[in-house]
PDB file of C-alpha atoms and ligand atoms in Angstrom:
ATOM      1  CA  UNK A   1     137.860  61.251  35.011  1.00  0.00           C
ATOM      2  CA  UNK A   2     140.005  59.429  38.252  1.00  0.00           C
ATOM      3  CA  UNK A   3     138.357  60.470  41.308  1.00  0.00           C
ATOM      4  CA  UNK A   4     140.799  61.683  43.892  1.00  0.00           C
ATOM      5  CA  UNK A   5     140.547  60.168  47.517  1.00  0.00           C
ATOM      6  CA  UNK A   6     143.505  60.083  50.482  1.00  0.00           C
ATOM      7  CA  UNK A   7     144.025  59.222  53.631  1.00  0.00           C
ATOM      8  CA  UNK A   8     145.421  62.343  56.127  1.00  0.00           C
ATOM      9  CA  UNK A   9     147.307  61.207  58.960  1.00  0.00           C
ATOM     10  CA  UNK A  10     150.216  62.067  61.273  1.00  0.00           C
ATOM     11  CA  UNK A  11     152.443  60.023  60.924  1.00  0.00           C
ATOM     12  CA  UNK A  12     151.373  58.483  57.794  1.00  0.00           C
ATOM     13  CA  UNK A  13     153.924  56.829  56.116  1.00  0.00           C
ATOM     14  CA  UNK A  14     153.443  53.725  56.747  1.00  0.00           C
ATOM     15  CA  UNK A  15     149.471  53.274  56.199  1.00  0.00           C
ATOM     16  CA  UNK A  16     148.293  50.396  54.479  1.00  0.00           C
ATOM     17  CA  UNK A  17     144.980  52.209  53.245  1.00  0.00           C
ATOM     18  CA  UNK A  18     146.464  53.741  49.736  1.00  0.00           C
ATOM     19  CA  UNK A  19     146.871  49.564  49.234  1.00  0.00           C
ATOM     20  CA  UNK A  20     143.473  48.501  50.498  1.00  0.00           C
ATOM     21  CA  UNK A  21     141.306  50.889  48.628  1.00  0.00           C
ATOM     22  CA  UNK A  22     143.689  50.379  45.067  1.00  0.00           C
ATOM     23  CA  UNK A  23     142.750  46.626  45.787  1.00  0.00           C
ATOM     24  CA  UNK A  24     139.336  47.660  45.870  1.00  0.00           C
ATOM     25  CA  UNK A  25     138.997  49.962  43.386  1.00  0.00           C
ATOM     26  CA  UNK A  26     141.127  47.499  40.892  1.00  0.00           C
ATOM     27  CA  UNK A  27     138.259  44.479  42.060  1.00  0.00           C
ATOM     28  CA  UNK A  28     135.074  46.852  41.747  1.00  0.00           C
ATOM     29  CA  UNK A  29     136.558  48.689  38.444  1.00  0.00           C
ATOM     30  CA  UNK A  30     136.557  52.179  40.055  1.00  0.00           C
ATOM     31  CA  UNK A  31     138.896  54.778  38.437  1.00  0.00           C
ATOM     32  CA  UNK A  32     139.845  56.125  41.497  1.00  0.00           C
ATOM     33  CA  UNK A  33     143.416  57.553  43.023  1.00  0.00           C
ATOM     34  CA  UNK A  34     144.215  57.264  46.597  1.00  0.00           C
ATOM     35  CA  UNK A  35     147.366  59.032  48.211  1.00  0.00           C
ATOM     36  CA  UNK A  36     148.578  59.585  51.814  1.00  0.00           C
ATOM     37  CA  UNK A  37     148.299  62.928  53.096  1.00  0.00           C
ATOM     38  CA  UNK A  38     150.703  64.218  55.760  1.00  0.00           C
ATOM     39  CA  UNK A  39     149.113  66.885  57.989  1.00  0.00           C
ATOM     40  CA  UNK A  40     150.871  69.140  60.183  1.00  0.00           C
ATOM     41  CA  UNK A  41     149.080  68.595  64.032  1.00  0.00           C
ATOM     42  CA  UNK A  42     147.976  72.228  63.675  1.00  0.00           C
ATOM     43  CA  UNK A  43     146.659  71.623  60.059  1.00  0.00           C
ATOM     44  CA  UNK A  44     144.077  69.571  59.664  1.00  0.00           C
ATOM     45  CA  UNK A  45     141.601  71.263  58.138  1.00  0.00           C
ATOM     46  CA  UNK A  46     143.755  72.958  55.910  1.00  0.00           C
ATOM     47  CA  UNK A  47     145.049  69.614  54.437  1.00  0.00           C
ATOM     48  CA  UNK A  48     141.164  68.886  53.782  1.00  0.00           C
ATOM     49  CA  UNK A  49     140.090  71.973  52.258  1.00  0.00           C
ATOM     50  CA  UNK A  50     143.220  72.186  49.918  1.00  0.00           C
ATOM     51  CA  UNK A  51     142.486  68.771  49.363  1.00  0.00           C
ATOM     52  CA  UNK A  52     139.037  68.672  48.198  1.00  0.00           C
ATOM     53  CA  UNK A  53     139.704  72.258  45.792  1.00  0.00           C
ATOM     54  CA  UNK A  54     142.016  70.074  44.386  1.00  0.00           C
ATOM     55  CA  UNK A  55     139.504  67.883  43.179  1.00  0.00           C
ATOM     56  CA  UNK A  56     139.397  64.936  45.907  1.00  0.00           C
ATOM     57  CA  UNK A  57     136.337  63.582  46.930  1.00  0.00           C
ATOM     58  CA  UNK A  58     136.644  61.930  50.334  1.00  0.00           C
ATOM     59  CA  UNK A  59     139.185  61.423  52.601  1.00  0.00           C
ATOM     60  CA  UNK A  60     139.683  58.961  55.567  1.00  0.00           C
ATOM     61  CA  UNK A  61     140.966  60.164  58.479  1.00  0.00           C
ATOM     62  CA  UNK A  62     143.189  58.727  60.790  1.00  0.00           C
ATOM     63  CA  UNK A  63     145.676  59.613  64.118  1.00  0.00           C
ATOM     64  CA  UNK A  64     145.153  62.236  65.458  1.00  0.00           C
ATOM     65  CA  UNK A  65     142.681  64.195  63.469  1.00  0.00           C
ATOM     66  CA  UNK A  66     139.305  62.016  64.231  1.00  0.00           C
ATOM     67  CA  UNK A  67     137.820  64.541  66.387  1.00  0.00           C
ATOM     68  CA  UNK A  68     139.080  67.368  64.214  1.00  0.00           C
ATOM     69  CA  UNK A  69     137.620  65.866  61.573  1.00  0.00           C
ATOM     70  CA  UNK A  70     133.708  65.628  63.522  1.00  0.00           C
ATOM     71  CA  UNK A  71     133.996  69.211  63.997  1.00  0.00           C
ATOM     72  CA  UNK A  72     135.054  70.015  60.445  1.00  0.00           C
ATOM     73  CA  UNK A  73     131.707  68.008  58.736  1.00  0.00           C
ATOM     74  CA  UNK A  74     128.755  70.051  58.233  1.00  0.00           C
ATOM     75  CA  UNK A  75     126.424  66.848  58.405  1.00  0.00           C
ATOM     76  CA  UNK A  76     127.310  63.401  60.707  1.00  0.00           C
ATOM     77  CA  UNK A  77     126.007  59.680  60.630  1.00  0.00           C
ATOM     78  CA  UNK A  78     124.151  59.201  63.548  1.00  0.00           C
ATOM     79  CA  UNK A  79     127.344  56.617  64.594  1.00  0.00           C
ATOM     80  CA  UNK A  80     130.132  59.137  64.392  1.00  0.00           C
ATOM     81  CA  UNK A  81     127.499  61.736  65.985  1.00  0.00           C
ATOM     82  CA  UNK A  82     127.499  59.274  69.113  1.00  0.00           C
ATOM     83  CA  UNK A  83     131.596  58.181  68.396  1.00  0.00           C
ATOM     84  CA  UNK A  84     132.261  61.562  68.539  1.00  0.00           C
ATOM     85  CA  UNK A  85     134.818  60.802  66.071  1.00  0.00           C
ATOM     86  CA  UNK A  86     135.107  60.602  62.483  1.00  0.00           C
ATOM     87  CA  UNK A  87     137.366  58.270  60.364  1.00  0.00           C
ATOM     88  CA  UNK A  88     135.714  58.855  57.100  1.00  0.00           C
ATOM     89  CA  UNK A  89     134.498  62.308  55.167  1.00  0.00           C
ATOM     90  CA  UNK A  90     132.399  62.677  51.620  1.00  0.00           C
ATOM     91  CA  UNK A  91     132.526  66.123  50.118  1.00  0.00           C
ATOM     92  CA  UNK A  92     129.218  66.736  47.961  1.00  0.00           C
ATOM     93  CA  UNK A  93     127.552  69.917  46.649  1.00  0.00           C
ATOM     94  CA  UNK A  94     125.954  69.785  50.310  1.00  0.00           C
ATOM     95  CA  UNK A  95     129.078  70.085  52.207  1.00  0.00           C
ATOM     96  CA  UNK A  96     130.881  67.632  54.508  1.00  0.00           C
ATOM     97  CA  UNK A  97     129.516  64.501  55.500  1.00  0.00           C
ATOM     98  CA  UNK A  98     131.478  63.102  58.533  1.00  0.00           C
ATOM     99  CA  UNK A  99     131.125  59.486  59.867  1.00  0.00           C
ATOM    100  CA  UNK A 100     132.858  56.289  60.890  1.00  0.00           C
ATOM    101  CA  UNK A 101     133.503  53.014  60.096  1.00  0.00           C
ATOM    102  CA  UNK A 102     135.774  52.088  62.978  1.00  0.00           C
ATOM    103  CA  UNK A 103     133.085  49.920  64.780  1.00  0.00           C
ATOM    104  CA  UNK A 104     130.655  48.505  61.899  1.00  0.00           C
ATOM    105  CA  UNK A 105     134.227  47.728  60.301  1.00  0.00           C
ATOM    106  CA  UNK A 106     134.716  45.658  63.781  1.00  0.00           C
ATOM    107  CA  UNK A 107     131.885  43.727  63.992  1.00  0.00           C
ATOM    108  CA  UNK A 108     131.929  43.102  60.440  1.00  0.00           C
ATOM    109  CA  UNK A 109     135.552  41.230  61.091  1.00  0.00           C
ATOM    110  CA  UNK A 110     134.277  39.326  63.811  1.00  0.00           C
ATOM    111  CA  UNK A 111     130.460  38.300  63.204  1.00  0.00           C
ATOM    112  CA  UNK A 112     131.595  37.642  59.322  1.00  0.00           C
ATOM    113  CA  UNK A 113     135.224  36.661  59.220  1.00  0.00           C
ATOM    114  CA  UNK A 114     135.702  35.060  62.142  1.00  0.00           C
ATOM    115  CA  UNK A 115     131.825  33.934  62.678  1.00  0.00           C
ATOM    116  CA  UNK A 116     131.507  34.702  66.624  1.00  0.00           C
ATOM    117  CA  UNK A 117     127.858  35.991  67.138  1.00  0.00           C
ATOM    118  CA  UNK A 118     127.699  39.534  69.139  1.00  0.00           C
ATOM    119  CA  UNK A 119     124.086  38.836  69.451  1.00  0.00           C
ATOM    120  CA  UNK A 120     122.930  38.208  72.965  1.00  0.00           C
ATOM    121  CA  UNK A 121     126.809  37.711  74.170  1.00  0.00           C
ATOM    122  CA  UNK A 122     128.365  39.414  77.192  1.00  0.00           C
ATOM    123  CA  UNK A 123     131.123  42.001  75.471  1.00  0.00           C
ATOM    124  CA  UNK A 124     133.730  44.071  77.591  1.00  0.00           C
ATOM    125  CA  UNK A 125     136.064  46.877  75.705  1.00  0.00           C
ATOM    126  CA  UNK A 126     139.168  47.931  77.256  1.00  0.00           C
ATOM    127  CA  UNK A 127     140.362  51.355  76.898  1.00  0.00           C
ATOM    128  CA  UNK A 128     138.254  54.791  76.865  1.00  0.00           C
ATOM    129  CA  UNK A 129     140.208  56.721  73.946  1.00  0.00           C
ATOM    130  CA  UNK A 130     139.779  57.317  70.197  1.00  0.00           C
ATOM    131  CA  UNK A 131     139.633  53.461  69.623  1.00  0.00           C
ATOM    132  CA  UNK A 132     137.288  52.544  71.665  1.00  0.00           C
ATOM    133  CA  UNK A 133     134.719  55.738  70.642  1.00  0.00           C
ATOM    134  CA  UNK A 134     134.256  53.768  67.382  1.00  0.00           C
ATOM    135  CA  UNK A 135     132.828  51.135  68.659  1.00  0.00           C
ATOM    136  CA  UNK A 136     130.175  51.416  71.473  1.00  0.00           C
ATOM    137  CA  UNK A 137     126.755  52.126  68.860  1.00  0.00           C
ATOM    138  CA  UNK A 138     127.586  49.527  66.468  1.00  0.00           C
ATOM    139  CA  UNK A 139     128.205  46.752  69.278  1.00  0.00           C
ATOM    140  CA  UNK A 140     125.032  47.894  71.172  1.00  0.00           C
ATOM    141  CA  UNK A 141     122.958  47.542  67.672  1.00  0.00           C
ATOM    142  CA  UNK A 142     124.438  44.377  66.855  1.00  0.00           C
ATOM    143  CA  UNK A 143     122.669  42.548  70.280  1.00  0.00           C
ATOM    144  CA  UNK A 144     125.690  42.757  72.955  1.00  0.00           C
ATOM    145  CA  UNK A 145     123.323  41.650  76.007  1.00  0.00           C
ATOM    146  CA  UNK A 146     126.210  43.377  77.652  1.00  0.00           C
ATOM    147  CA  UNK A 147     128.423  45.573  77.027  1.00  0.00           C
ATOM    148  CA  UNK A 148     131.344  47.312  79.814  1.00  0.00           C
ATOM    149  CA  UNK A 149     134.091  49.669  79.345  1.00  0.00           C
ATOM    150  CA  UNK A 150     136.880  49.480  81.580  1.00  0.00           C
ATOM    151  CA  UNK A 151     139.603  51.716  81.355  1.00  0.00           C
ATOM    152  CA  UNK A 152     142.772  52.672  83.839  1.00  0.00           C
ATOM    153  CA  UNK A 153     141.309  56.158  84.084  1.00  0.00           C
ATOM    154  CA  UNK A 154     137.466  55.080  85.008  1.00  0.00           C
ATOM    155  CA  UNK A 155     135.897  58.336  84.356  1.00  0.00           C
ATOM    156  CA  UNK A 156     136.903  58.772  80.780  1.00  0.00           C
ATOM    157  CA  UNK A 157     134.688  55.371  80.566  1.00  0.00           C
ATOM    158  CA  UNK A 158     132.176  56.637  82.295  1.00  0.00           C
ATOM    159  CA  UNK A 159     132.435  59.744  80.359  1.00  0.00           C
ATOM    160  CA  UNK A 160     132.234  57.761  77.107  1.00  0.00           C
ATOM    161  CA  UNK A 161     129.217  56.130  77.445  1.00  0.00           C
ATOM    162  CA  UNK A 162     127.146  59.702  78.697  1.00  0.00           C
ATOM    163  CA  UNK A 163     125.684  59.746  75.287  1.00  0.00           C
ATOM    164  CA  UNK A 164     123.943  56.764  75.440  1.00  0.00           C
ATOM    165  CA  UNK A 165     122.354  57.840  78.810  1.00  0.00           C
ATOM    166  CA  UNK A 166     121.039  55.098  81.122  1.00  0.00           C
ATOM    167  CA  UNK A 167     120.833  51.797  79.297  1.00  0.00           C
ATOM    168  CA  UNK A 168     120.109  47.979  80.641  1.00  0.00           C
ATOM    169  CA  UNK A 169     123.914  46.375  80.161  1.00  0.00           C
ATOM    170  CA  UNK A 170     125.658  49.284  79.200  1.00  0.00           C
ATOM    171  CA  UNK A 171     128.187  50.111  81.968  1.00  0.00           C
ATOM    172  CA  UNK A 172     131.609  51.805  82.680  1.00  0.00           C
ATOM    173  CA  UNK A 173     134.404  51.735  84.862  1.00  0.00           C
ATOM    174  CA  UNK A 174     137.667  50.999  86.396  1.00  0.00           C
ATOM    175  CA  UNK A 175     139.649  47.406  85.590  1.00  0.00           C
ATOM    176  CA  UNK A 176     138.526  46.672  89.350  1.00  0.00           C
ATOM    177  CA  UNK A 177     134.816  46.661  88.645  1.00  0.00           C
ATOM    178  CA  UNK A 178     135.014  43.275  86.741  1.00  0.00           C
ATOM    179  CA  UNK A 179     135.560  41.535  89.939  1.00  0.00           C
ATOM    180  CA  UNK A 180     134.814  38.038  88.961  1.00  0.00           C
ATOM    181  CA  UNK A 181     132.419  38.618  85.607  1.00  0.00           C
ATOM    182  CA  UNK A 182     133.473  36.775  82.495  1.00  0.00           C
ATOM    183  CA  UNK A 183     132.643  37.752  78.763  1.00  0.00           C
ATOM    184  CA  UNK A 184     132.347  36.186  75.702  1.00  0.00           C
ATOM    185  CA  UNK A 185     134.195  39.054  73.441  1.00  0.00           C
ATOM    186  CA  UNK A 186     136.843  40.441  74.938  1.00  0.00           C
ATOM    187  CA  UNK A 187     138.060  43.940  72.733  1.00  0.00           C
ATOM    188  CA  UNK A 188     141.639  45.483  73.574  1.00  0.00           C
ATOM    189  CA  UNK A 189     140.826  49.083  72.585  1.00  0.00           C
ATOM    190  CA  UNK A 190     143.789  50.602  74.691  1.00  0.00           C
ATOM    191  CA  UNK A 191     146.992  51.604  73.341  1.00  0.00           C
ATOM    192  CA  UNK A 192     149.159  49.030  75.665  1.00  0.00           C
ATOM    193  CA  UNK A 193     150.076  46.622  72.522  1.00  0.00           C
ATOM    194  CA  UNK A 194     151.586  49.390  70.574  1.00  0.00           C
ATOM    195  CA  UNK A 195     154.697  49.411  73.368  1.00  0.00           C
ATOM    196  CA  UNK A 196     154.324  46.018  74.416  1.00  0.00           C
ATOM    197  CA  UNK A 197     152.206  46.349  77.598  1.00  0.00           C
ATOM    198  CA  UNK A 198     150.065  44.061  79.790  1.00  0.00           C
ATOM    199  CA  UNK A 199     146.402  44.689  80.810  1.00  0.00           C
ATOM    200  CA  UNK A 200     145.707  44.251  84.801  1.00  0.00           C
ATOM    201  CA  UNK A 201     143.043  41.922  83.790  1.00  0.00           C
ATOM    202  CA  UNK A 202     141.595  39.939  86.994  1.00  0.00           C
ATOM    203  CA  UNK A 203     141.638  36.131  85.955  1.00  0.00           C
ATOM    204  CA  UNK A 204     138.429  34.918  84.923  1.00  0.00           C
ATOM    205  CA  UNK A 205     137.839  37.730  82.475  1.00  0.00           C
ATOM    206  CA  UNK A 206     137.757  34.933  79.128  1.00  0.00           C
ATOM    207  CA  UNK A 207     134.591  33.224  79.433  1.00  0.00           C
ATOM    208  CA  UNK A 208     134.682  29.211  78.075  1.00  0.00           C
ATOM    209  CA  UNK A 209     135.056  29.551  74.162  1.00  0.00           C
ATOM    210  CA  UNK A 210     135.998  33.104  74.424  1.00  0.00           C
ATOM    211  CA  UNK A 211     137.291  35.906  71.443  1.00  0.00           C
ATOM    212  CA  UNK A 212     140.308  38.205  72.627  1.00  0.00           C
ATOM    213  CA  UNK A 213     140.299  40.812  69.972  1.00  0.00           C
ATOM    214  CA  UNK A 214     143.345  43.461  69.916  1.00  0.00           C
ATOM    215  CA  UNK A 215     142.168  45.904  67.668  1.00  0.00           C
ATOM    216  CA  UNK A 216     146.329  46.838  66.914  1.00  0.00           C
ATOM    217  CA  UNK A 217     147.737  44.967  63.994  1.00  0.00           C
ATOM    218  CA  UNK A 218     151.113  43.999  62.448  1.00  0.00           C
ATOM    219  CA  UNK A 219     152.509  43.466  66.308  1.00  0.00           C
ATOM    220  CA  UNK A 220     152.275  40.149  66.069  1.00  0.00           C
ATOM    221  CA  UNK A 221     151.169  38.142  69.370  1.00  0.00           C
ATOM    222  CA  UNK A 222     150.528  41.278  71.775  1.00  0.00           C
ATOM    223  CA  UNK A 223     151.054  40.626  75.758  1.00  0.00           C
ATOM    224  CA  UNK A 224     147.004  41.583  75.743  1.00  0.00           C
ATOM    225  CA  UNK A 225     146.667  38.070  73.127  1.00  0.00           C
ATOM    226  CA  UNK A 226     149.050  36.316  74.662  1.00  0.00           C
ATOM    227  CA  UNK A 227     147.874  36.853  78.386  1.00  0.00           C
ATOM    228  CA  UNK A 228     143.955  35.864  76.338  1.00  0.00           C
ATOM    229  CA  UNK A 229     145.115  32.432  75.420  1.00  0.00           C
ATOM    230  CA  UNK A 230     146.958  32.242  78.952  1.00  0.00           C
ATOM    231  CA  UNK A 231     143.933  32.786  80.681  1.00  0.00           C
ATOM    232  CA  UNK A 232     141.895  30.792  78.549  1.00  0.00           C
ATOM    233  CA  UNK A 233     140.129  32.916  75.418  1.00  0.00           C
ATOM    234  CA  UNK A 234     139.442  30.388  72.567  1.00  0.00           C
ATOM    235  CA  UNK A 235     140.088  32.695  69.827  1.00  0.00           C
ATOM    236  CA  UNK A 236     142.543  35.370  69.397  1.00  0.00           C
ATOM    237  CA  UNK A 237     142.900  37.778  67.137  1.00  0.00           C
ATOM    238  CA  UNK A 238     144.771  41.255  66.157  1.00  0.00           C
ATOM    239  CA  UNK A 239     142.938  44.049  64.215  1.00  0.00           C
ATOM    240  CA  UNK A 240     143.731  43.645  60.572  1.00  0.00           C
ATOM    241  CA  UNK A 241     140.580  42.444  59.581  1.00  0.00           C
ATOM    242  CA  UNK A 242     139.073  45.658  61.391  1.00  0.00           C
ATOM    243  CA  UNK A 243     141.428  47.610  59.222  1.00  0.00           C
ATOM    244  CA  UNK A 244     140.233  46.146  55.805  1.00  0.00           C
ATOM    245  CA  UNK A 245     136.720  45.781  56.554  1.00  0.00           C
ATOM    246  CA  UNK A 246     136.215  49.383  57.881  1.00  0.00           C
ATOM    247  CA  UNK A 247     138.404  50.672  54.806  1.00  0.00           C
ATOM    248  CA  UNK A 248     135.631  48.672  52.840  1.00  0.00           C
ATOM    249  CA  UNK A 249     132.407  50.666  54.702  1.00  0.00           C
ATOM    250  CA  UNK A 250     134.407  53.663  53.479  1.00  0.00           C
ATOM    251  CA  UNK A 251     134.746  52.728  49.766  1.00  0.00           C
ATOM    252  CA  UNK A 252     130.915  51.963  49.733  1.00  0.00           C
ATOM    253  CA  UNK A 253     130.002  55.808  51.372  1.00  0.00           C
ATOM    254  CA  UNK A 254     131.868  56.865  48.539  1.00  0.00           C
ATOM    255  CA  UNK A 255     131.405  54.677  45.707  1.00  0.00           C
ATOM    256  CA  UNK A 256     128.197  52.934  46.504  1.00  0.00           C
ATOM    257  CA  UNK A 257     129.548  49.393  45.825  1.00  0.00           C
ATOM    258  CA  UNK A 258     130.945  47.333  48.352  1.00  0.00           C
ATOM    259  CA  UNK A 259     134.126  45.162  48.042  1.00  0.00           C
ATOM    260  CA  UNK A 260     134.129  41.832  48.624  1.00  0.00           C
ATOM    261  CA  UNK A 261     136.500  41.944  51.803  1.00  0.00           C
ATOM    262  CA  UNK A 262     137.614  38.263  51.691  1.00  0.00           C
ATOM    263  CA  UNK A 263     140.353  38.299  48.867  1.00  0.00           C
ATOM    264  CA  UNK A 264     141.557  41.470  49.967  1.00  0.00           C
ATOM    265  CA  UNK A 265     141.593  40.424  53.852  1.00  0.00           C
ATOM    266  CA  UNK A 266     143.958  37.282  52.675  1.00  0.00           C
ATOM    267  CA  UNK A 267     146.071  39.080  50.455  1.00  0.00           C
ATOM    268  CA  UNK A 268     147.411  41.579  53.257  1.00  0.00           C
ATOM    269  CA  UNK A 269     147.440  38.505  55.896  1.00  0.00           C
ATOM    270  CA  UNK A 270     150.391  37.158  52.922  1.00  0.00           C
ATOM    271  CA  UNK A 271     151.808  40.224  52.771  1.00  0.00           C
TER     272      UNK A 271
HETATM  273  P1  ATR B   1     143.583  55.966  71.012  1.00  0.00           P
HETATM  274  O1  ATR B   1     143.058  57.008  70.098  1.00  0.00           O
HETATM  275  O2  ATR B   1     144.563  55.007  70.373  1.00  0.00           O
HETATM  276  O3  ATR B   1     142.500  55.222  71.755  1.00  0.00           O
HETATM  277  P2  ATR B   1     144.127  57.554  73.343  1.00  0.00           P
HETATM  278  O4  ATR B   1     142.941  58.414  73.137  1.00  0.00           O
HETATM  279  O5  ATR B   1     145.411  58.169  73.809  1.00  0.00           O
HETATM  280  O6  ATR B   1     144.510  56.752  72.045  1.00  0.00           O
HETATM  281  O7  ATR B   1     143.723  56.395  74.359  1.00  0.00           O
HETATM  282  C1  ATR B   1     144.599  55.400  74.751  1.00  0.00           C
HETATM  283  C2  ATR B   1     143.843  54.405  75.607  1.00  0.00           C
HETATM  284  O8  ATR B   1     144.723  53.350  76.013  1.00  0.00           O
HETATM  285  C3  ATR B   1     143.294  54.998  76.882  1.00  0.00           C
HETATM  286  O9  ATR B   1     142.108  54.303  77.220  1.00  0.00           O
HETATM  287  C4  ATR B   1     144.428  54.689  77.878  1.00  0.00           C
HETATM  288  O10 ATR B   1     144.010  54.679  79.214  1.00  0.00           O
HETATM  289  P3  ATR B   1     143.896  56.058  80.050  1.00  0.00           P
HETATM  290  O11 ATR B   1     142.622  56.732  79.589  1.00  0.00           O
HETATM  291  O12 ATR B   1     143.849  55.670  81.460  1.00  0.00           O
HETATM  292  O13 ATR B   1     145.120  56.865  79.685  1.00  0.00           O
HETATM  293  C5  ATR B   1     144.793  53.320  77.424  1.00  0.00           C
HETATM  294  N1  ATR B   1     146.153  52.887  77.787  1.00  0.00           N
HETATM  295  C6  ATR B   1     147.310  53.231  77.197  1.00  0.00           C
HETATM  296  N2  ATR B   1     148.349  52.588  77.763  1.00  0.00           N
HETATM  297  C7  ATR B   1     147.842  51.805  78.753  1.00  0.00           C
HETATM  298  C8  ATR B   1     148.400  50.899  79.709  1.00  0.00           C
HETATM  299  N3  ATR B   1     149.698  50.659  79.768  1.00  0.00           N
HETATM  300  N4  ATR B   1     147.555  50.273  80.565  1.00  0.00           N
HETATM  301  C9  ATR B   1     146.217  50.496  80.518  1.00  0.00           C
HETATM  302  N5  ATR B   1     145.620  51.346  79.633  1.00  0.00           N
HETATM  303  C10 ATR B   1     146.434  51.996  78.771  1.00  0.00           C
END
């Protein structure tokens, strides 16, 4: 029988996840069916309950249902317990598991696609909202020596890292704490790109042989890139990959095979 799956969203239209996991399913020969769910901003949990009585099995979850979606789970990954957000959910005899992808999908894209080591580097995130949750654990565990938040409101960085209590390179802040430090991974984790917006980055910030990574996609060269390779990142880089390869950690939760990302990462870079 096809296994049901969907994506719940609002707005959804225009998701590229009912593509990406058909790709998959179609490459690991997986009878599955994944729609887009629209969810009223009051109905979230609704849309997932009628969803999974209807069959479904899982269910990614996108803007702006993430944290609705943690407290809805009756069991978390330790990564979404610490994201305090949840992008993916498995139903099972159990319950619902909750966890997320966002940041192992992220340093997936750039250790394995665009082979930049996170190990022992010097990493600064920008931004202190949903996106950048995601993705504080999984950079930690993959070796960041460093690793800063800066956002325009500091103490909703500061208040994102209180999880992870006091921790040797793990700091938050205001843009005018980095001063003159430079990084070797540079992550754009606000939501300036999606209405064309600069970043009040001092200069300096791009270390030699730098990544600028704007986790937004299908903009094109953001201001955030474009100020990067002004400044003098080496690489730059929008957030499709992100997209795919955290789609992909979601397929394997549910299906316990994992795509090979590659094909699938080149057909939506022709699309
Ligand atoms: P998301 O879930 O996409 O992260 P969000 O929770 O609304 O959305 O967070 C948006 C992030 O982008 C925040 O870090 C926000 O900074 P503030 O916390 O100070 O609001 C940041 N942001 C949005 N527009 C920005 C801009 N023009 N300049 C700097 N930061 C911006």
């Amino acid at each position: 029988m096809t296994d049901r799956y969907a994506v719940i969203g609002n707005p959804i239209a225009h998701s590229l996840s009912p593509r990406l996991h058909a790709e998959f399913a179609r490459q690991c020969g997986q009878d599955i069916r994944y729609e887009a769910i629209l969810a009223p901003a009051d109905g979230f949990a609704d849309a997932v309950q009628a969803f999974r009585r209807a069959g479904g099995k899982g269910v990614n979850v996108t803007v702006p249902f993430k944290v609705a979606a943690l407290e809805l789970a009756d069991r978390h990954s330790e990564r979404a317990r610490m994201a305090r957000a949840v992008n993916t959910l498995k139903f099972d005899d159990d319950g619902i598991f909750g966890d997320n992808t966002d940041g192992v999908g992220l340093v997936t894209d750039i250790r394995d696609r665009l082979g930049v080591d996170i190990d022992g580097r010097r990493v600064l995130v920008l931004g202190a909202g949903g996106a950048a949750r995601g993705v504080v654990l999984p950079l930690l565990e993959a070796g960041a020596s460093s690793l800063i938040i800066a956002n325009r409101t500091p103490e909703r960085a500061v208040e994102l890292i209180a999880p992870y209590g006091v921790r040797a390179g793990l700091h938050a802040g205001g843009f005018g704490m980095l001063g003159k430090h430079e990084f070797d991974i540079v992550i754009n984790a606000t939501s300036a790109s999606l209405s064309d917006q600069g970043l009040p980055l001092p200069s300096g910030v791009f270390a030699a042989g730098s990544l600028a990574y704007d986790m937004v996609y299908g903009k094109g060269t953001t201001r955030f890139l474009a100020d990067a390779s002004a400044q003098g990142a080496a690489l730059c880089c929008d957030g499709l990959g992100m997209l795919v390869a955290q789609a992909a950690e979601s397929f394997r939760l549910w299906r316990g095979v994992m795509p090979d990302i590659a094909p699938v990462m080149a057909m939506m870079q022709h699309a």
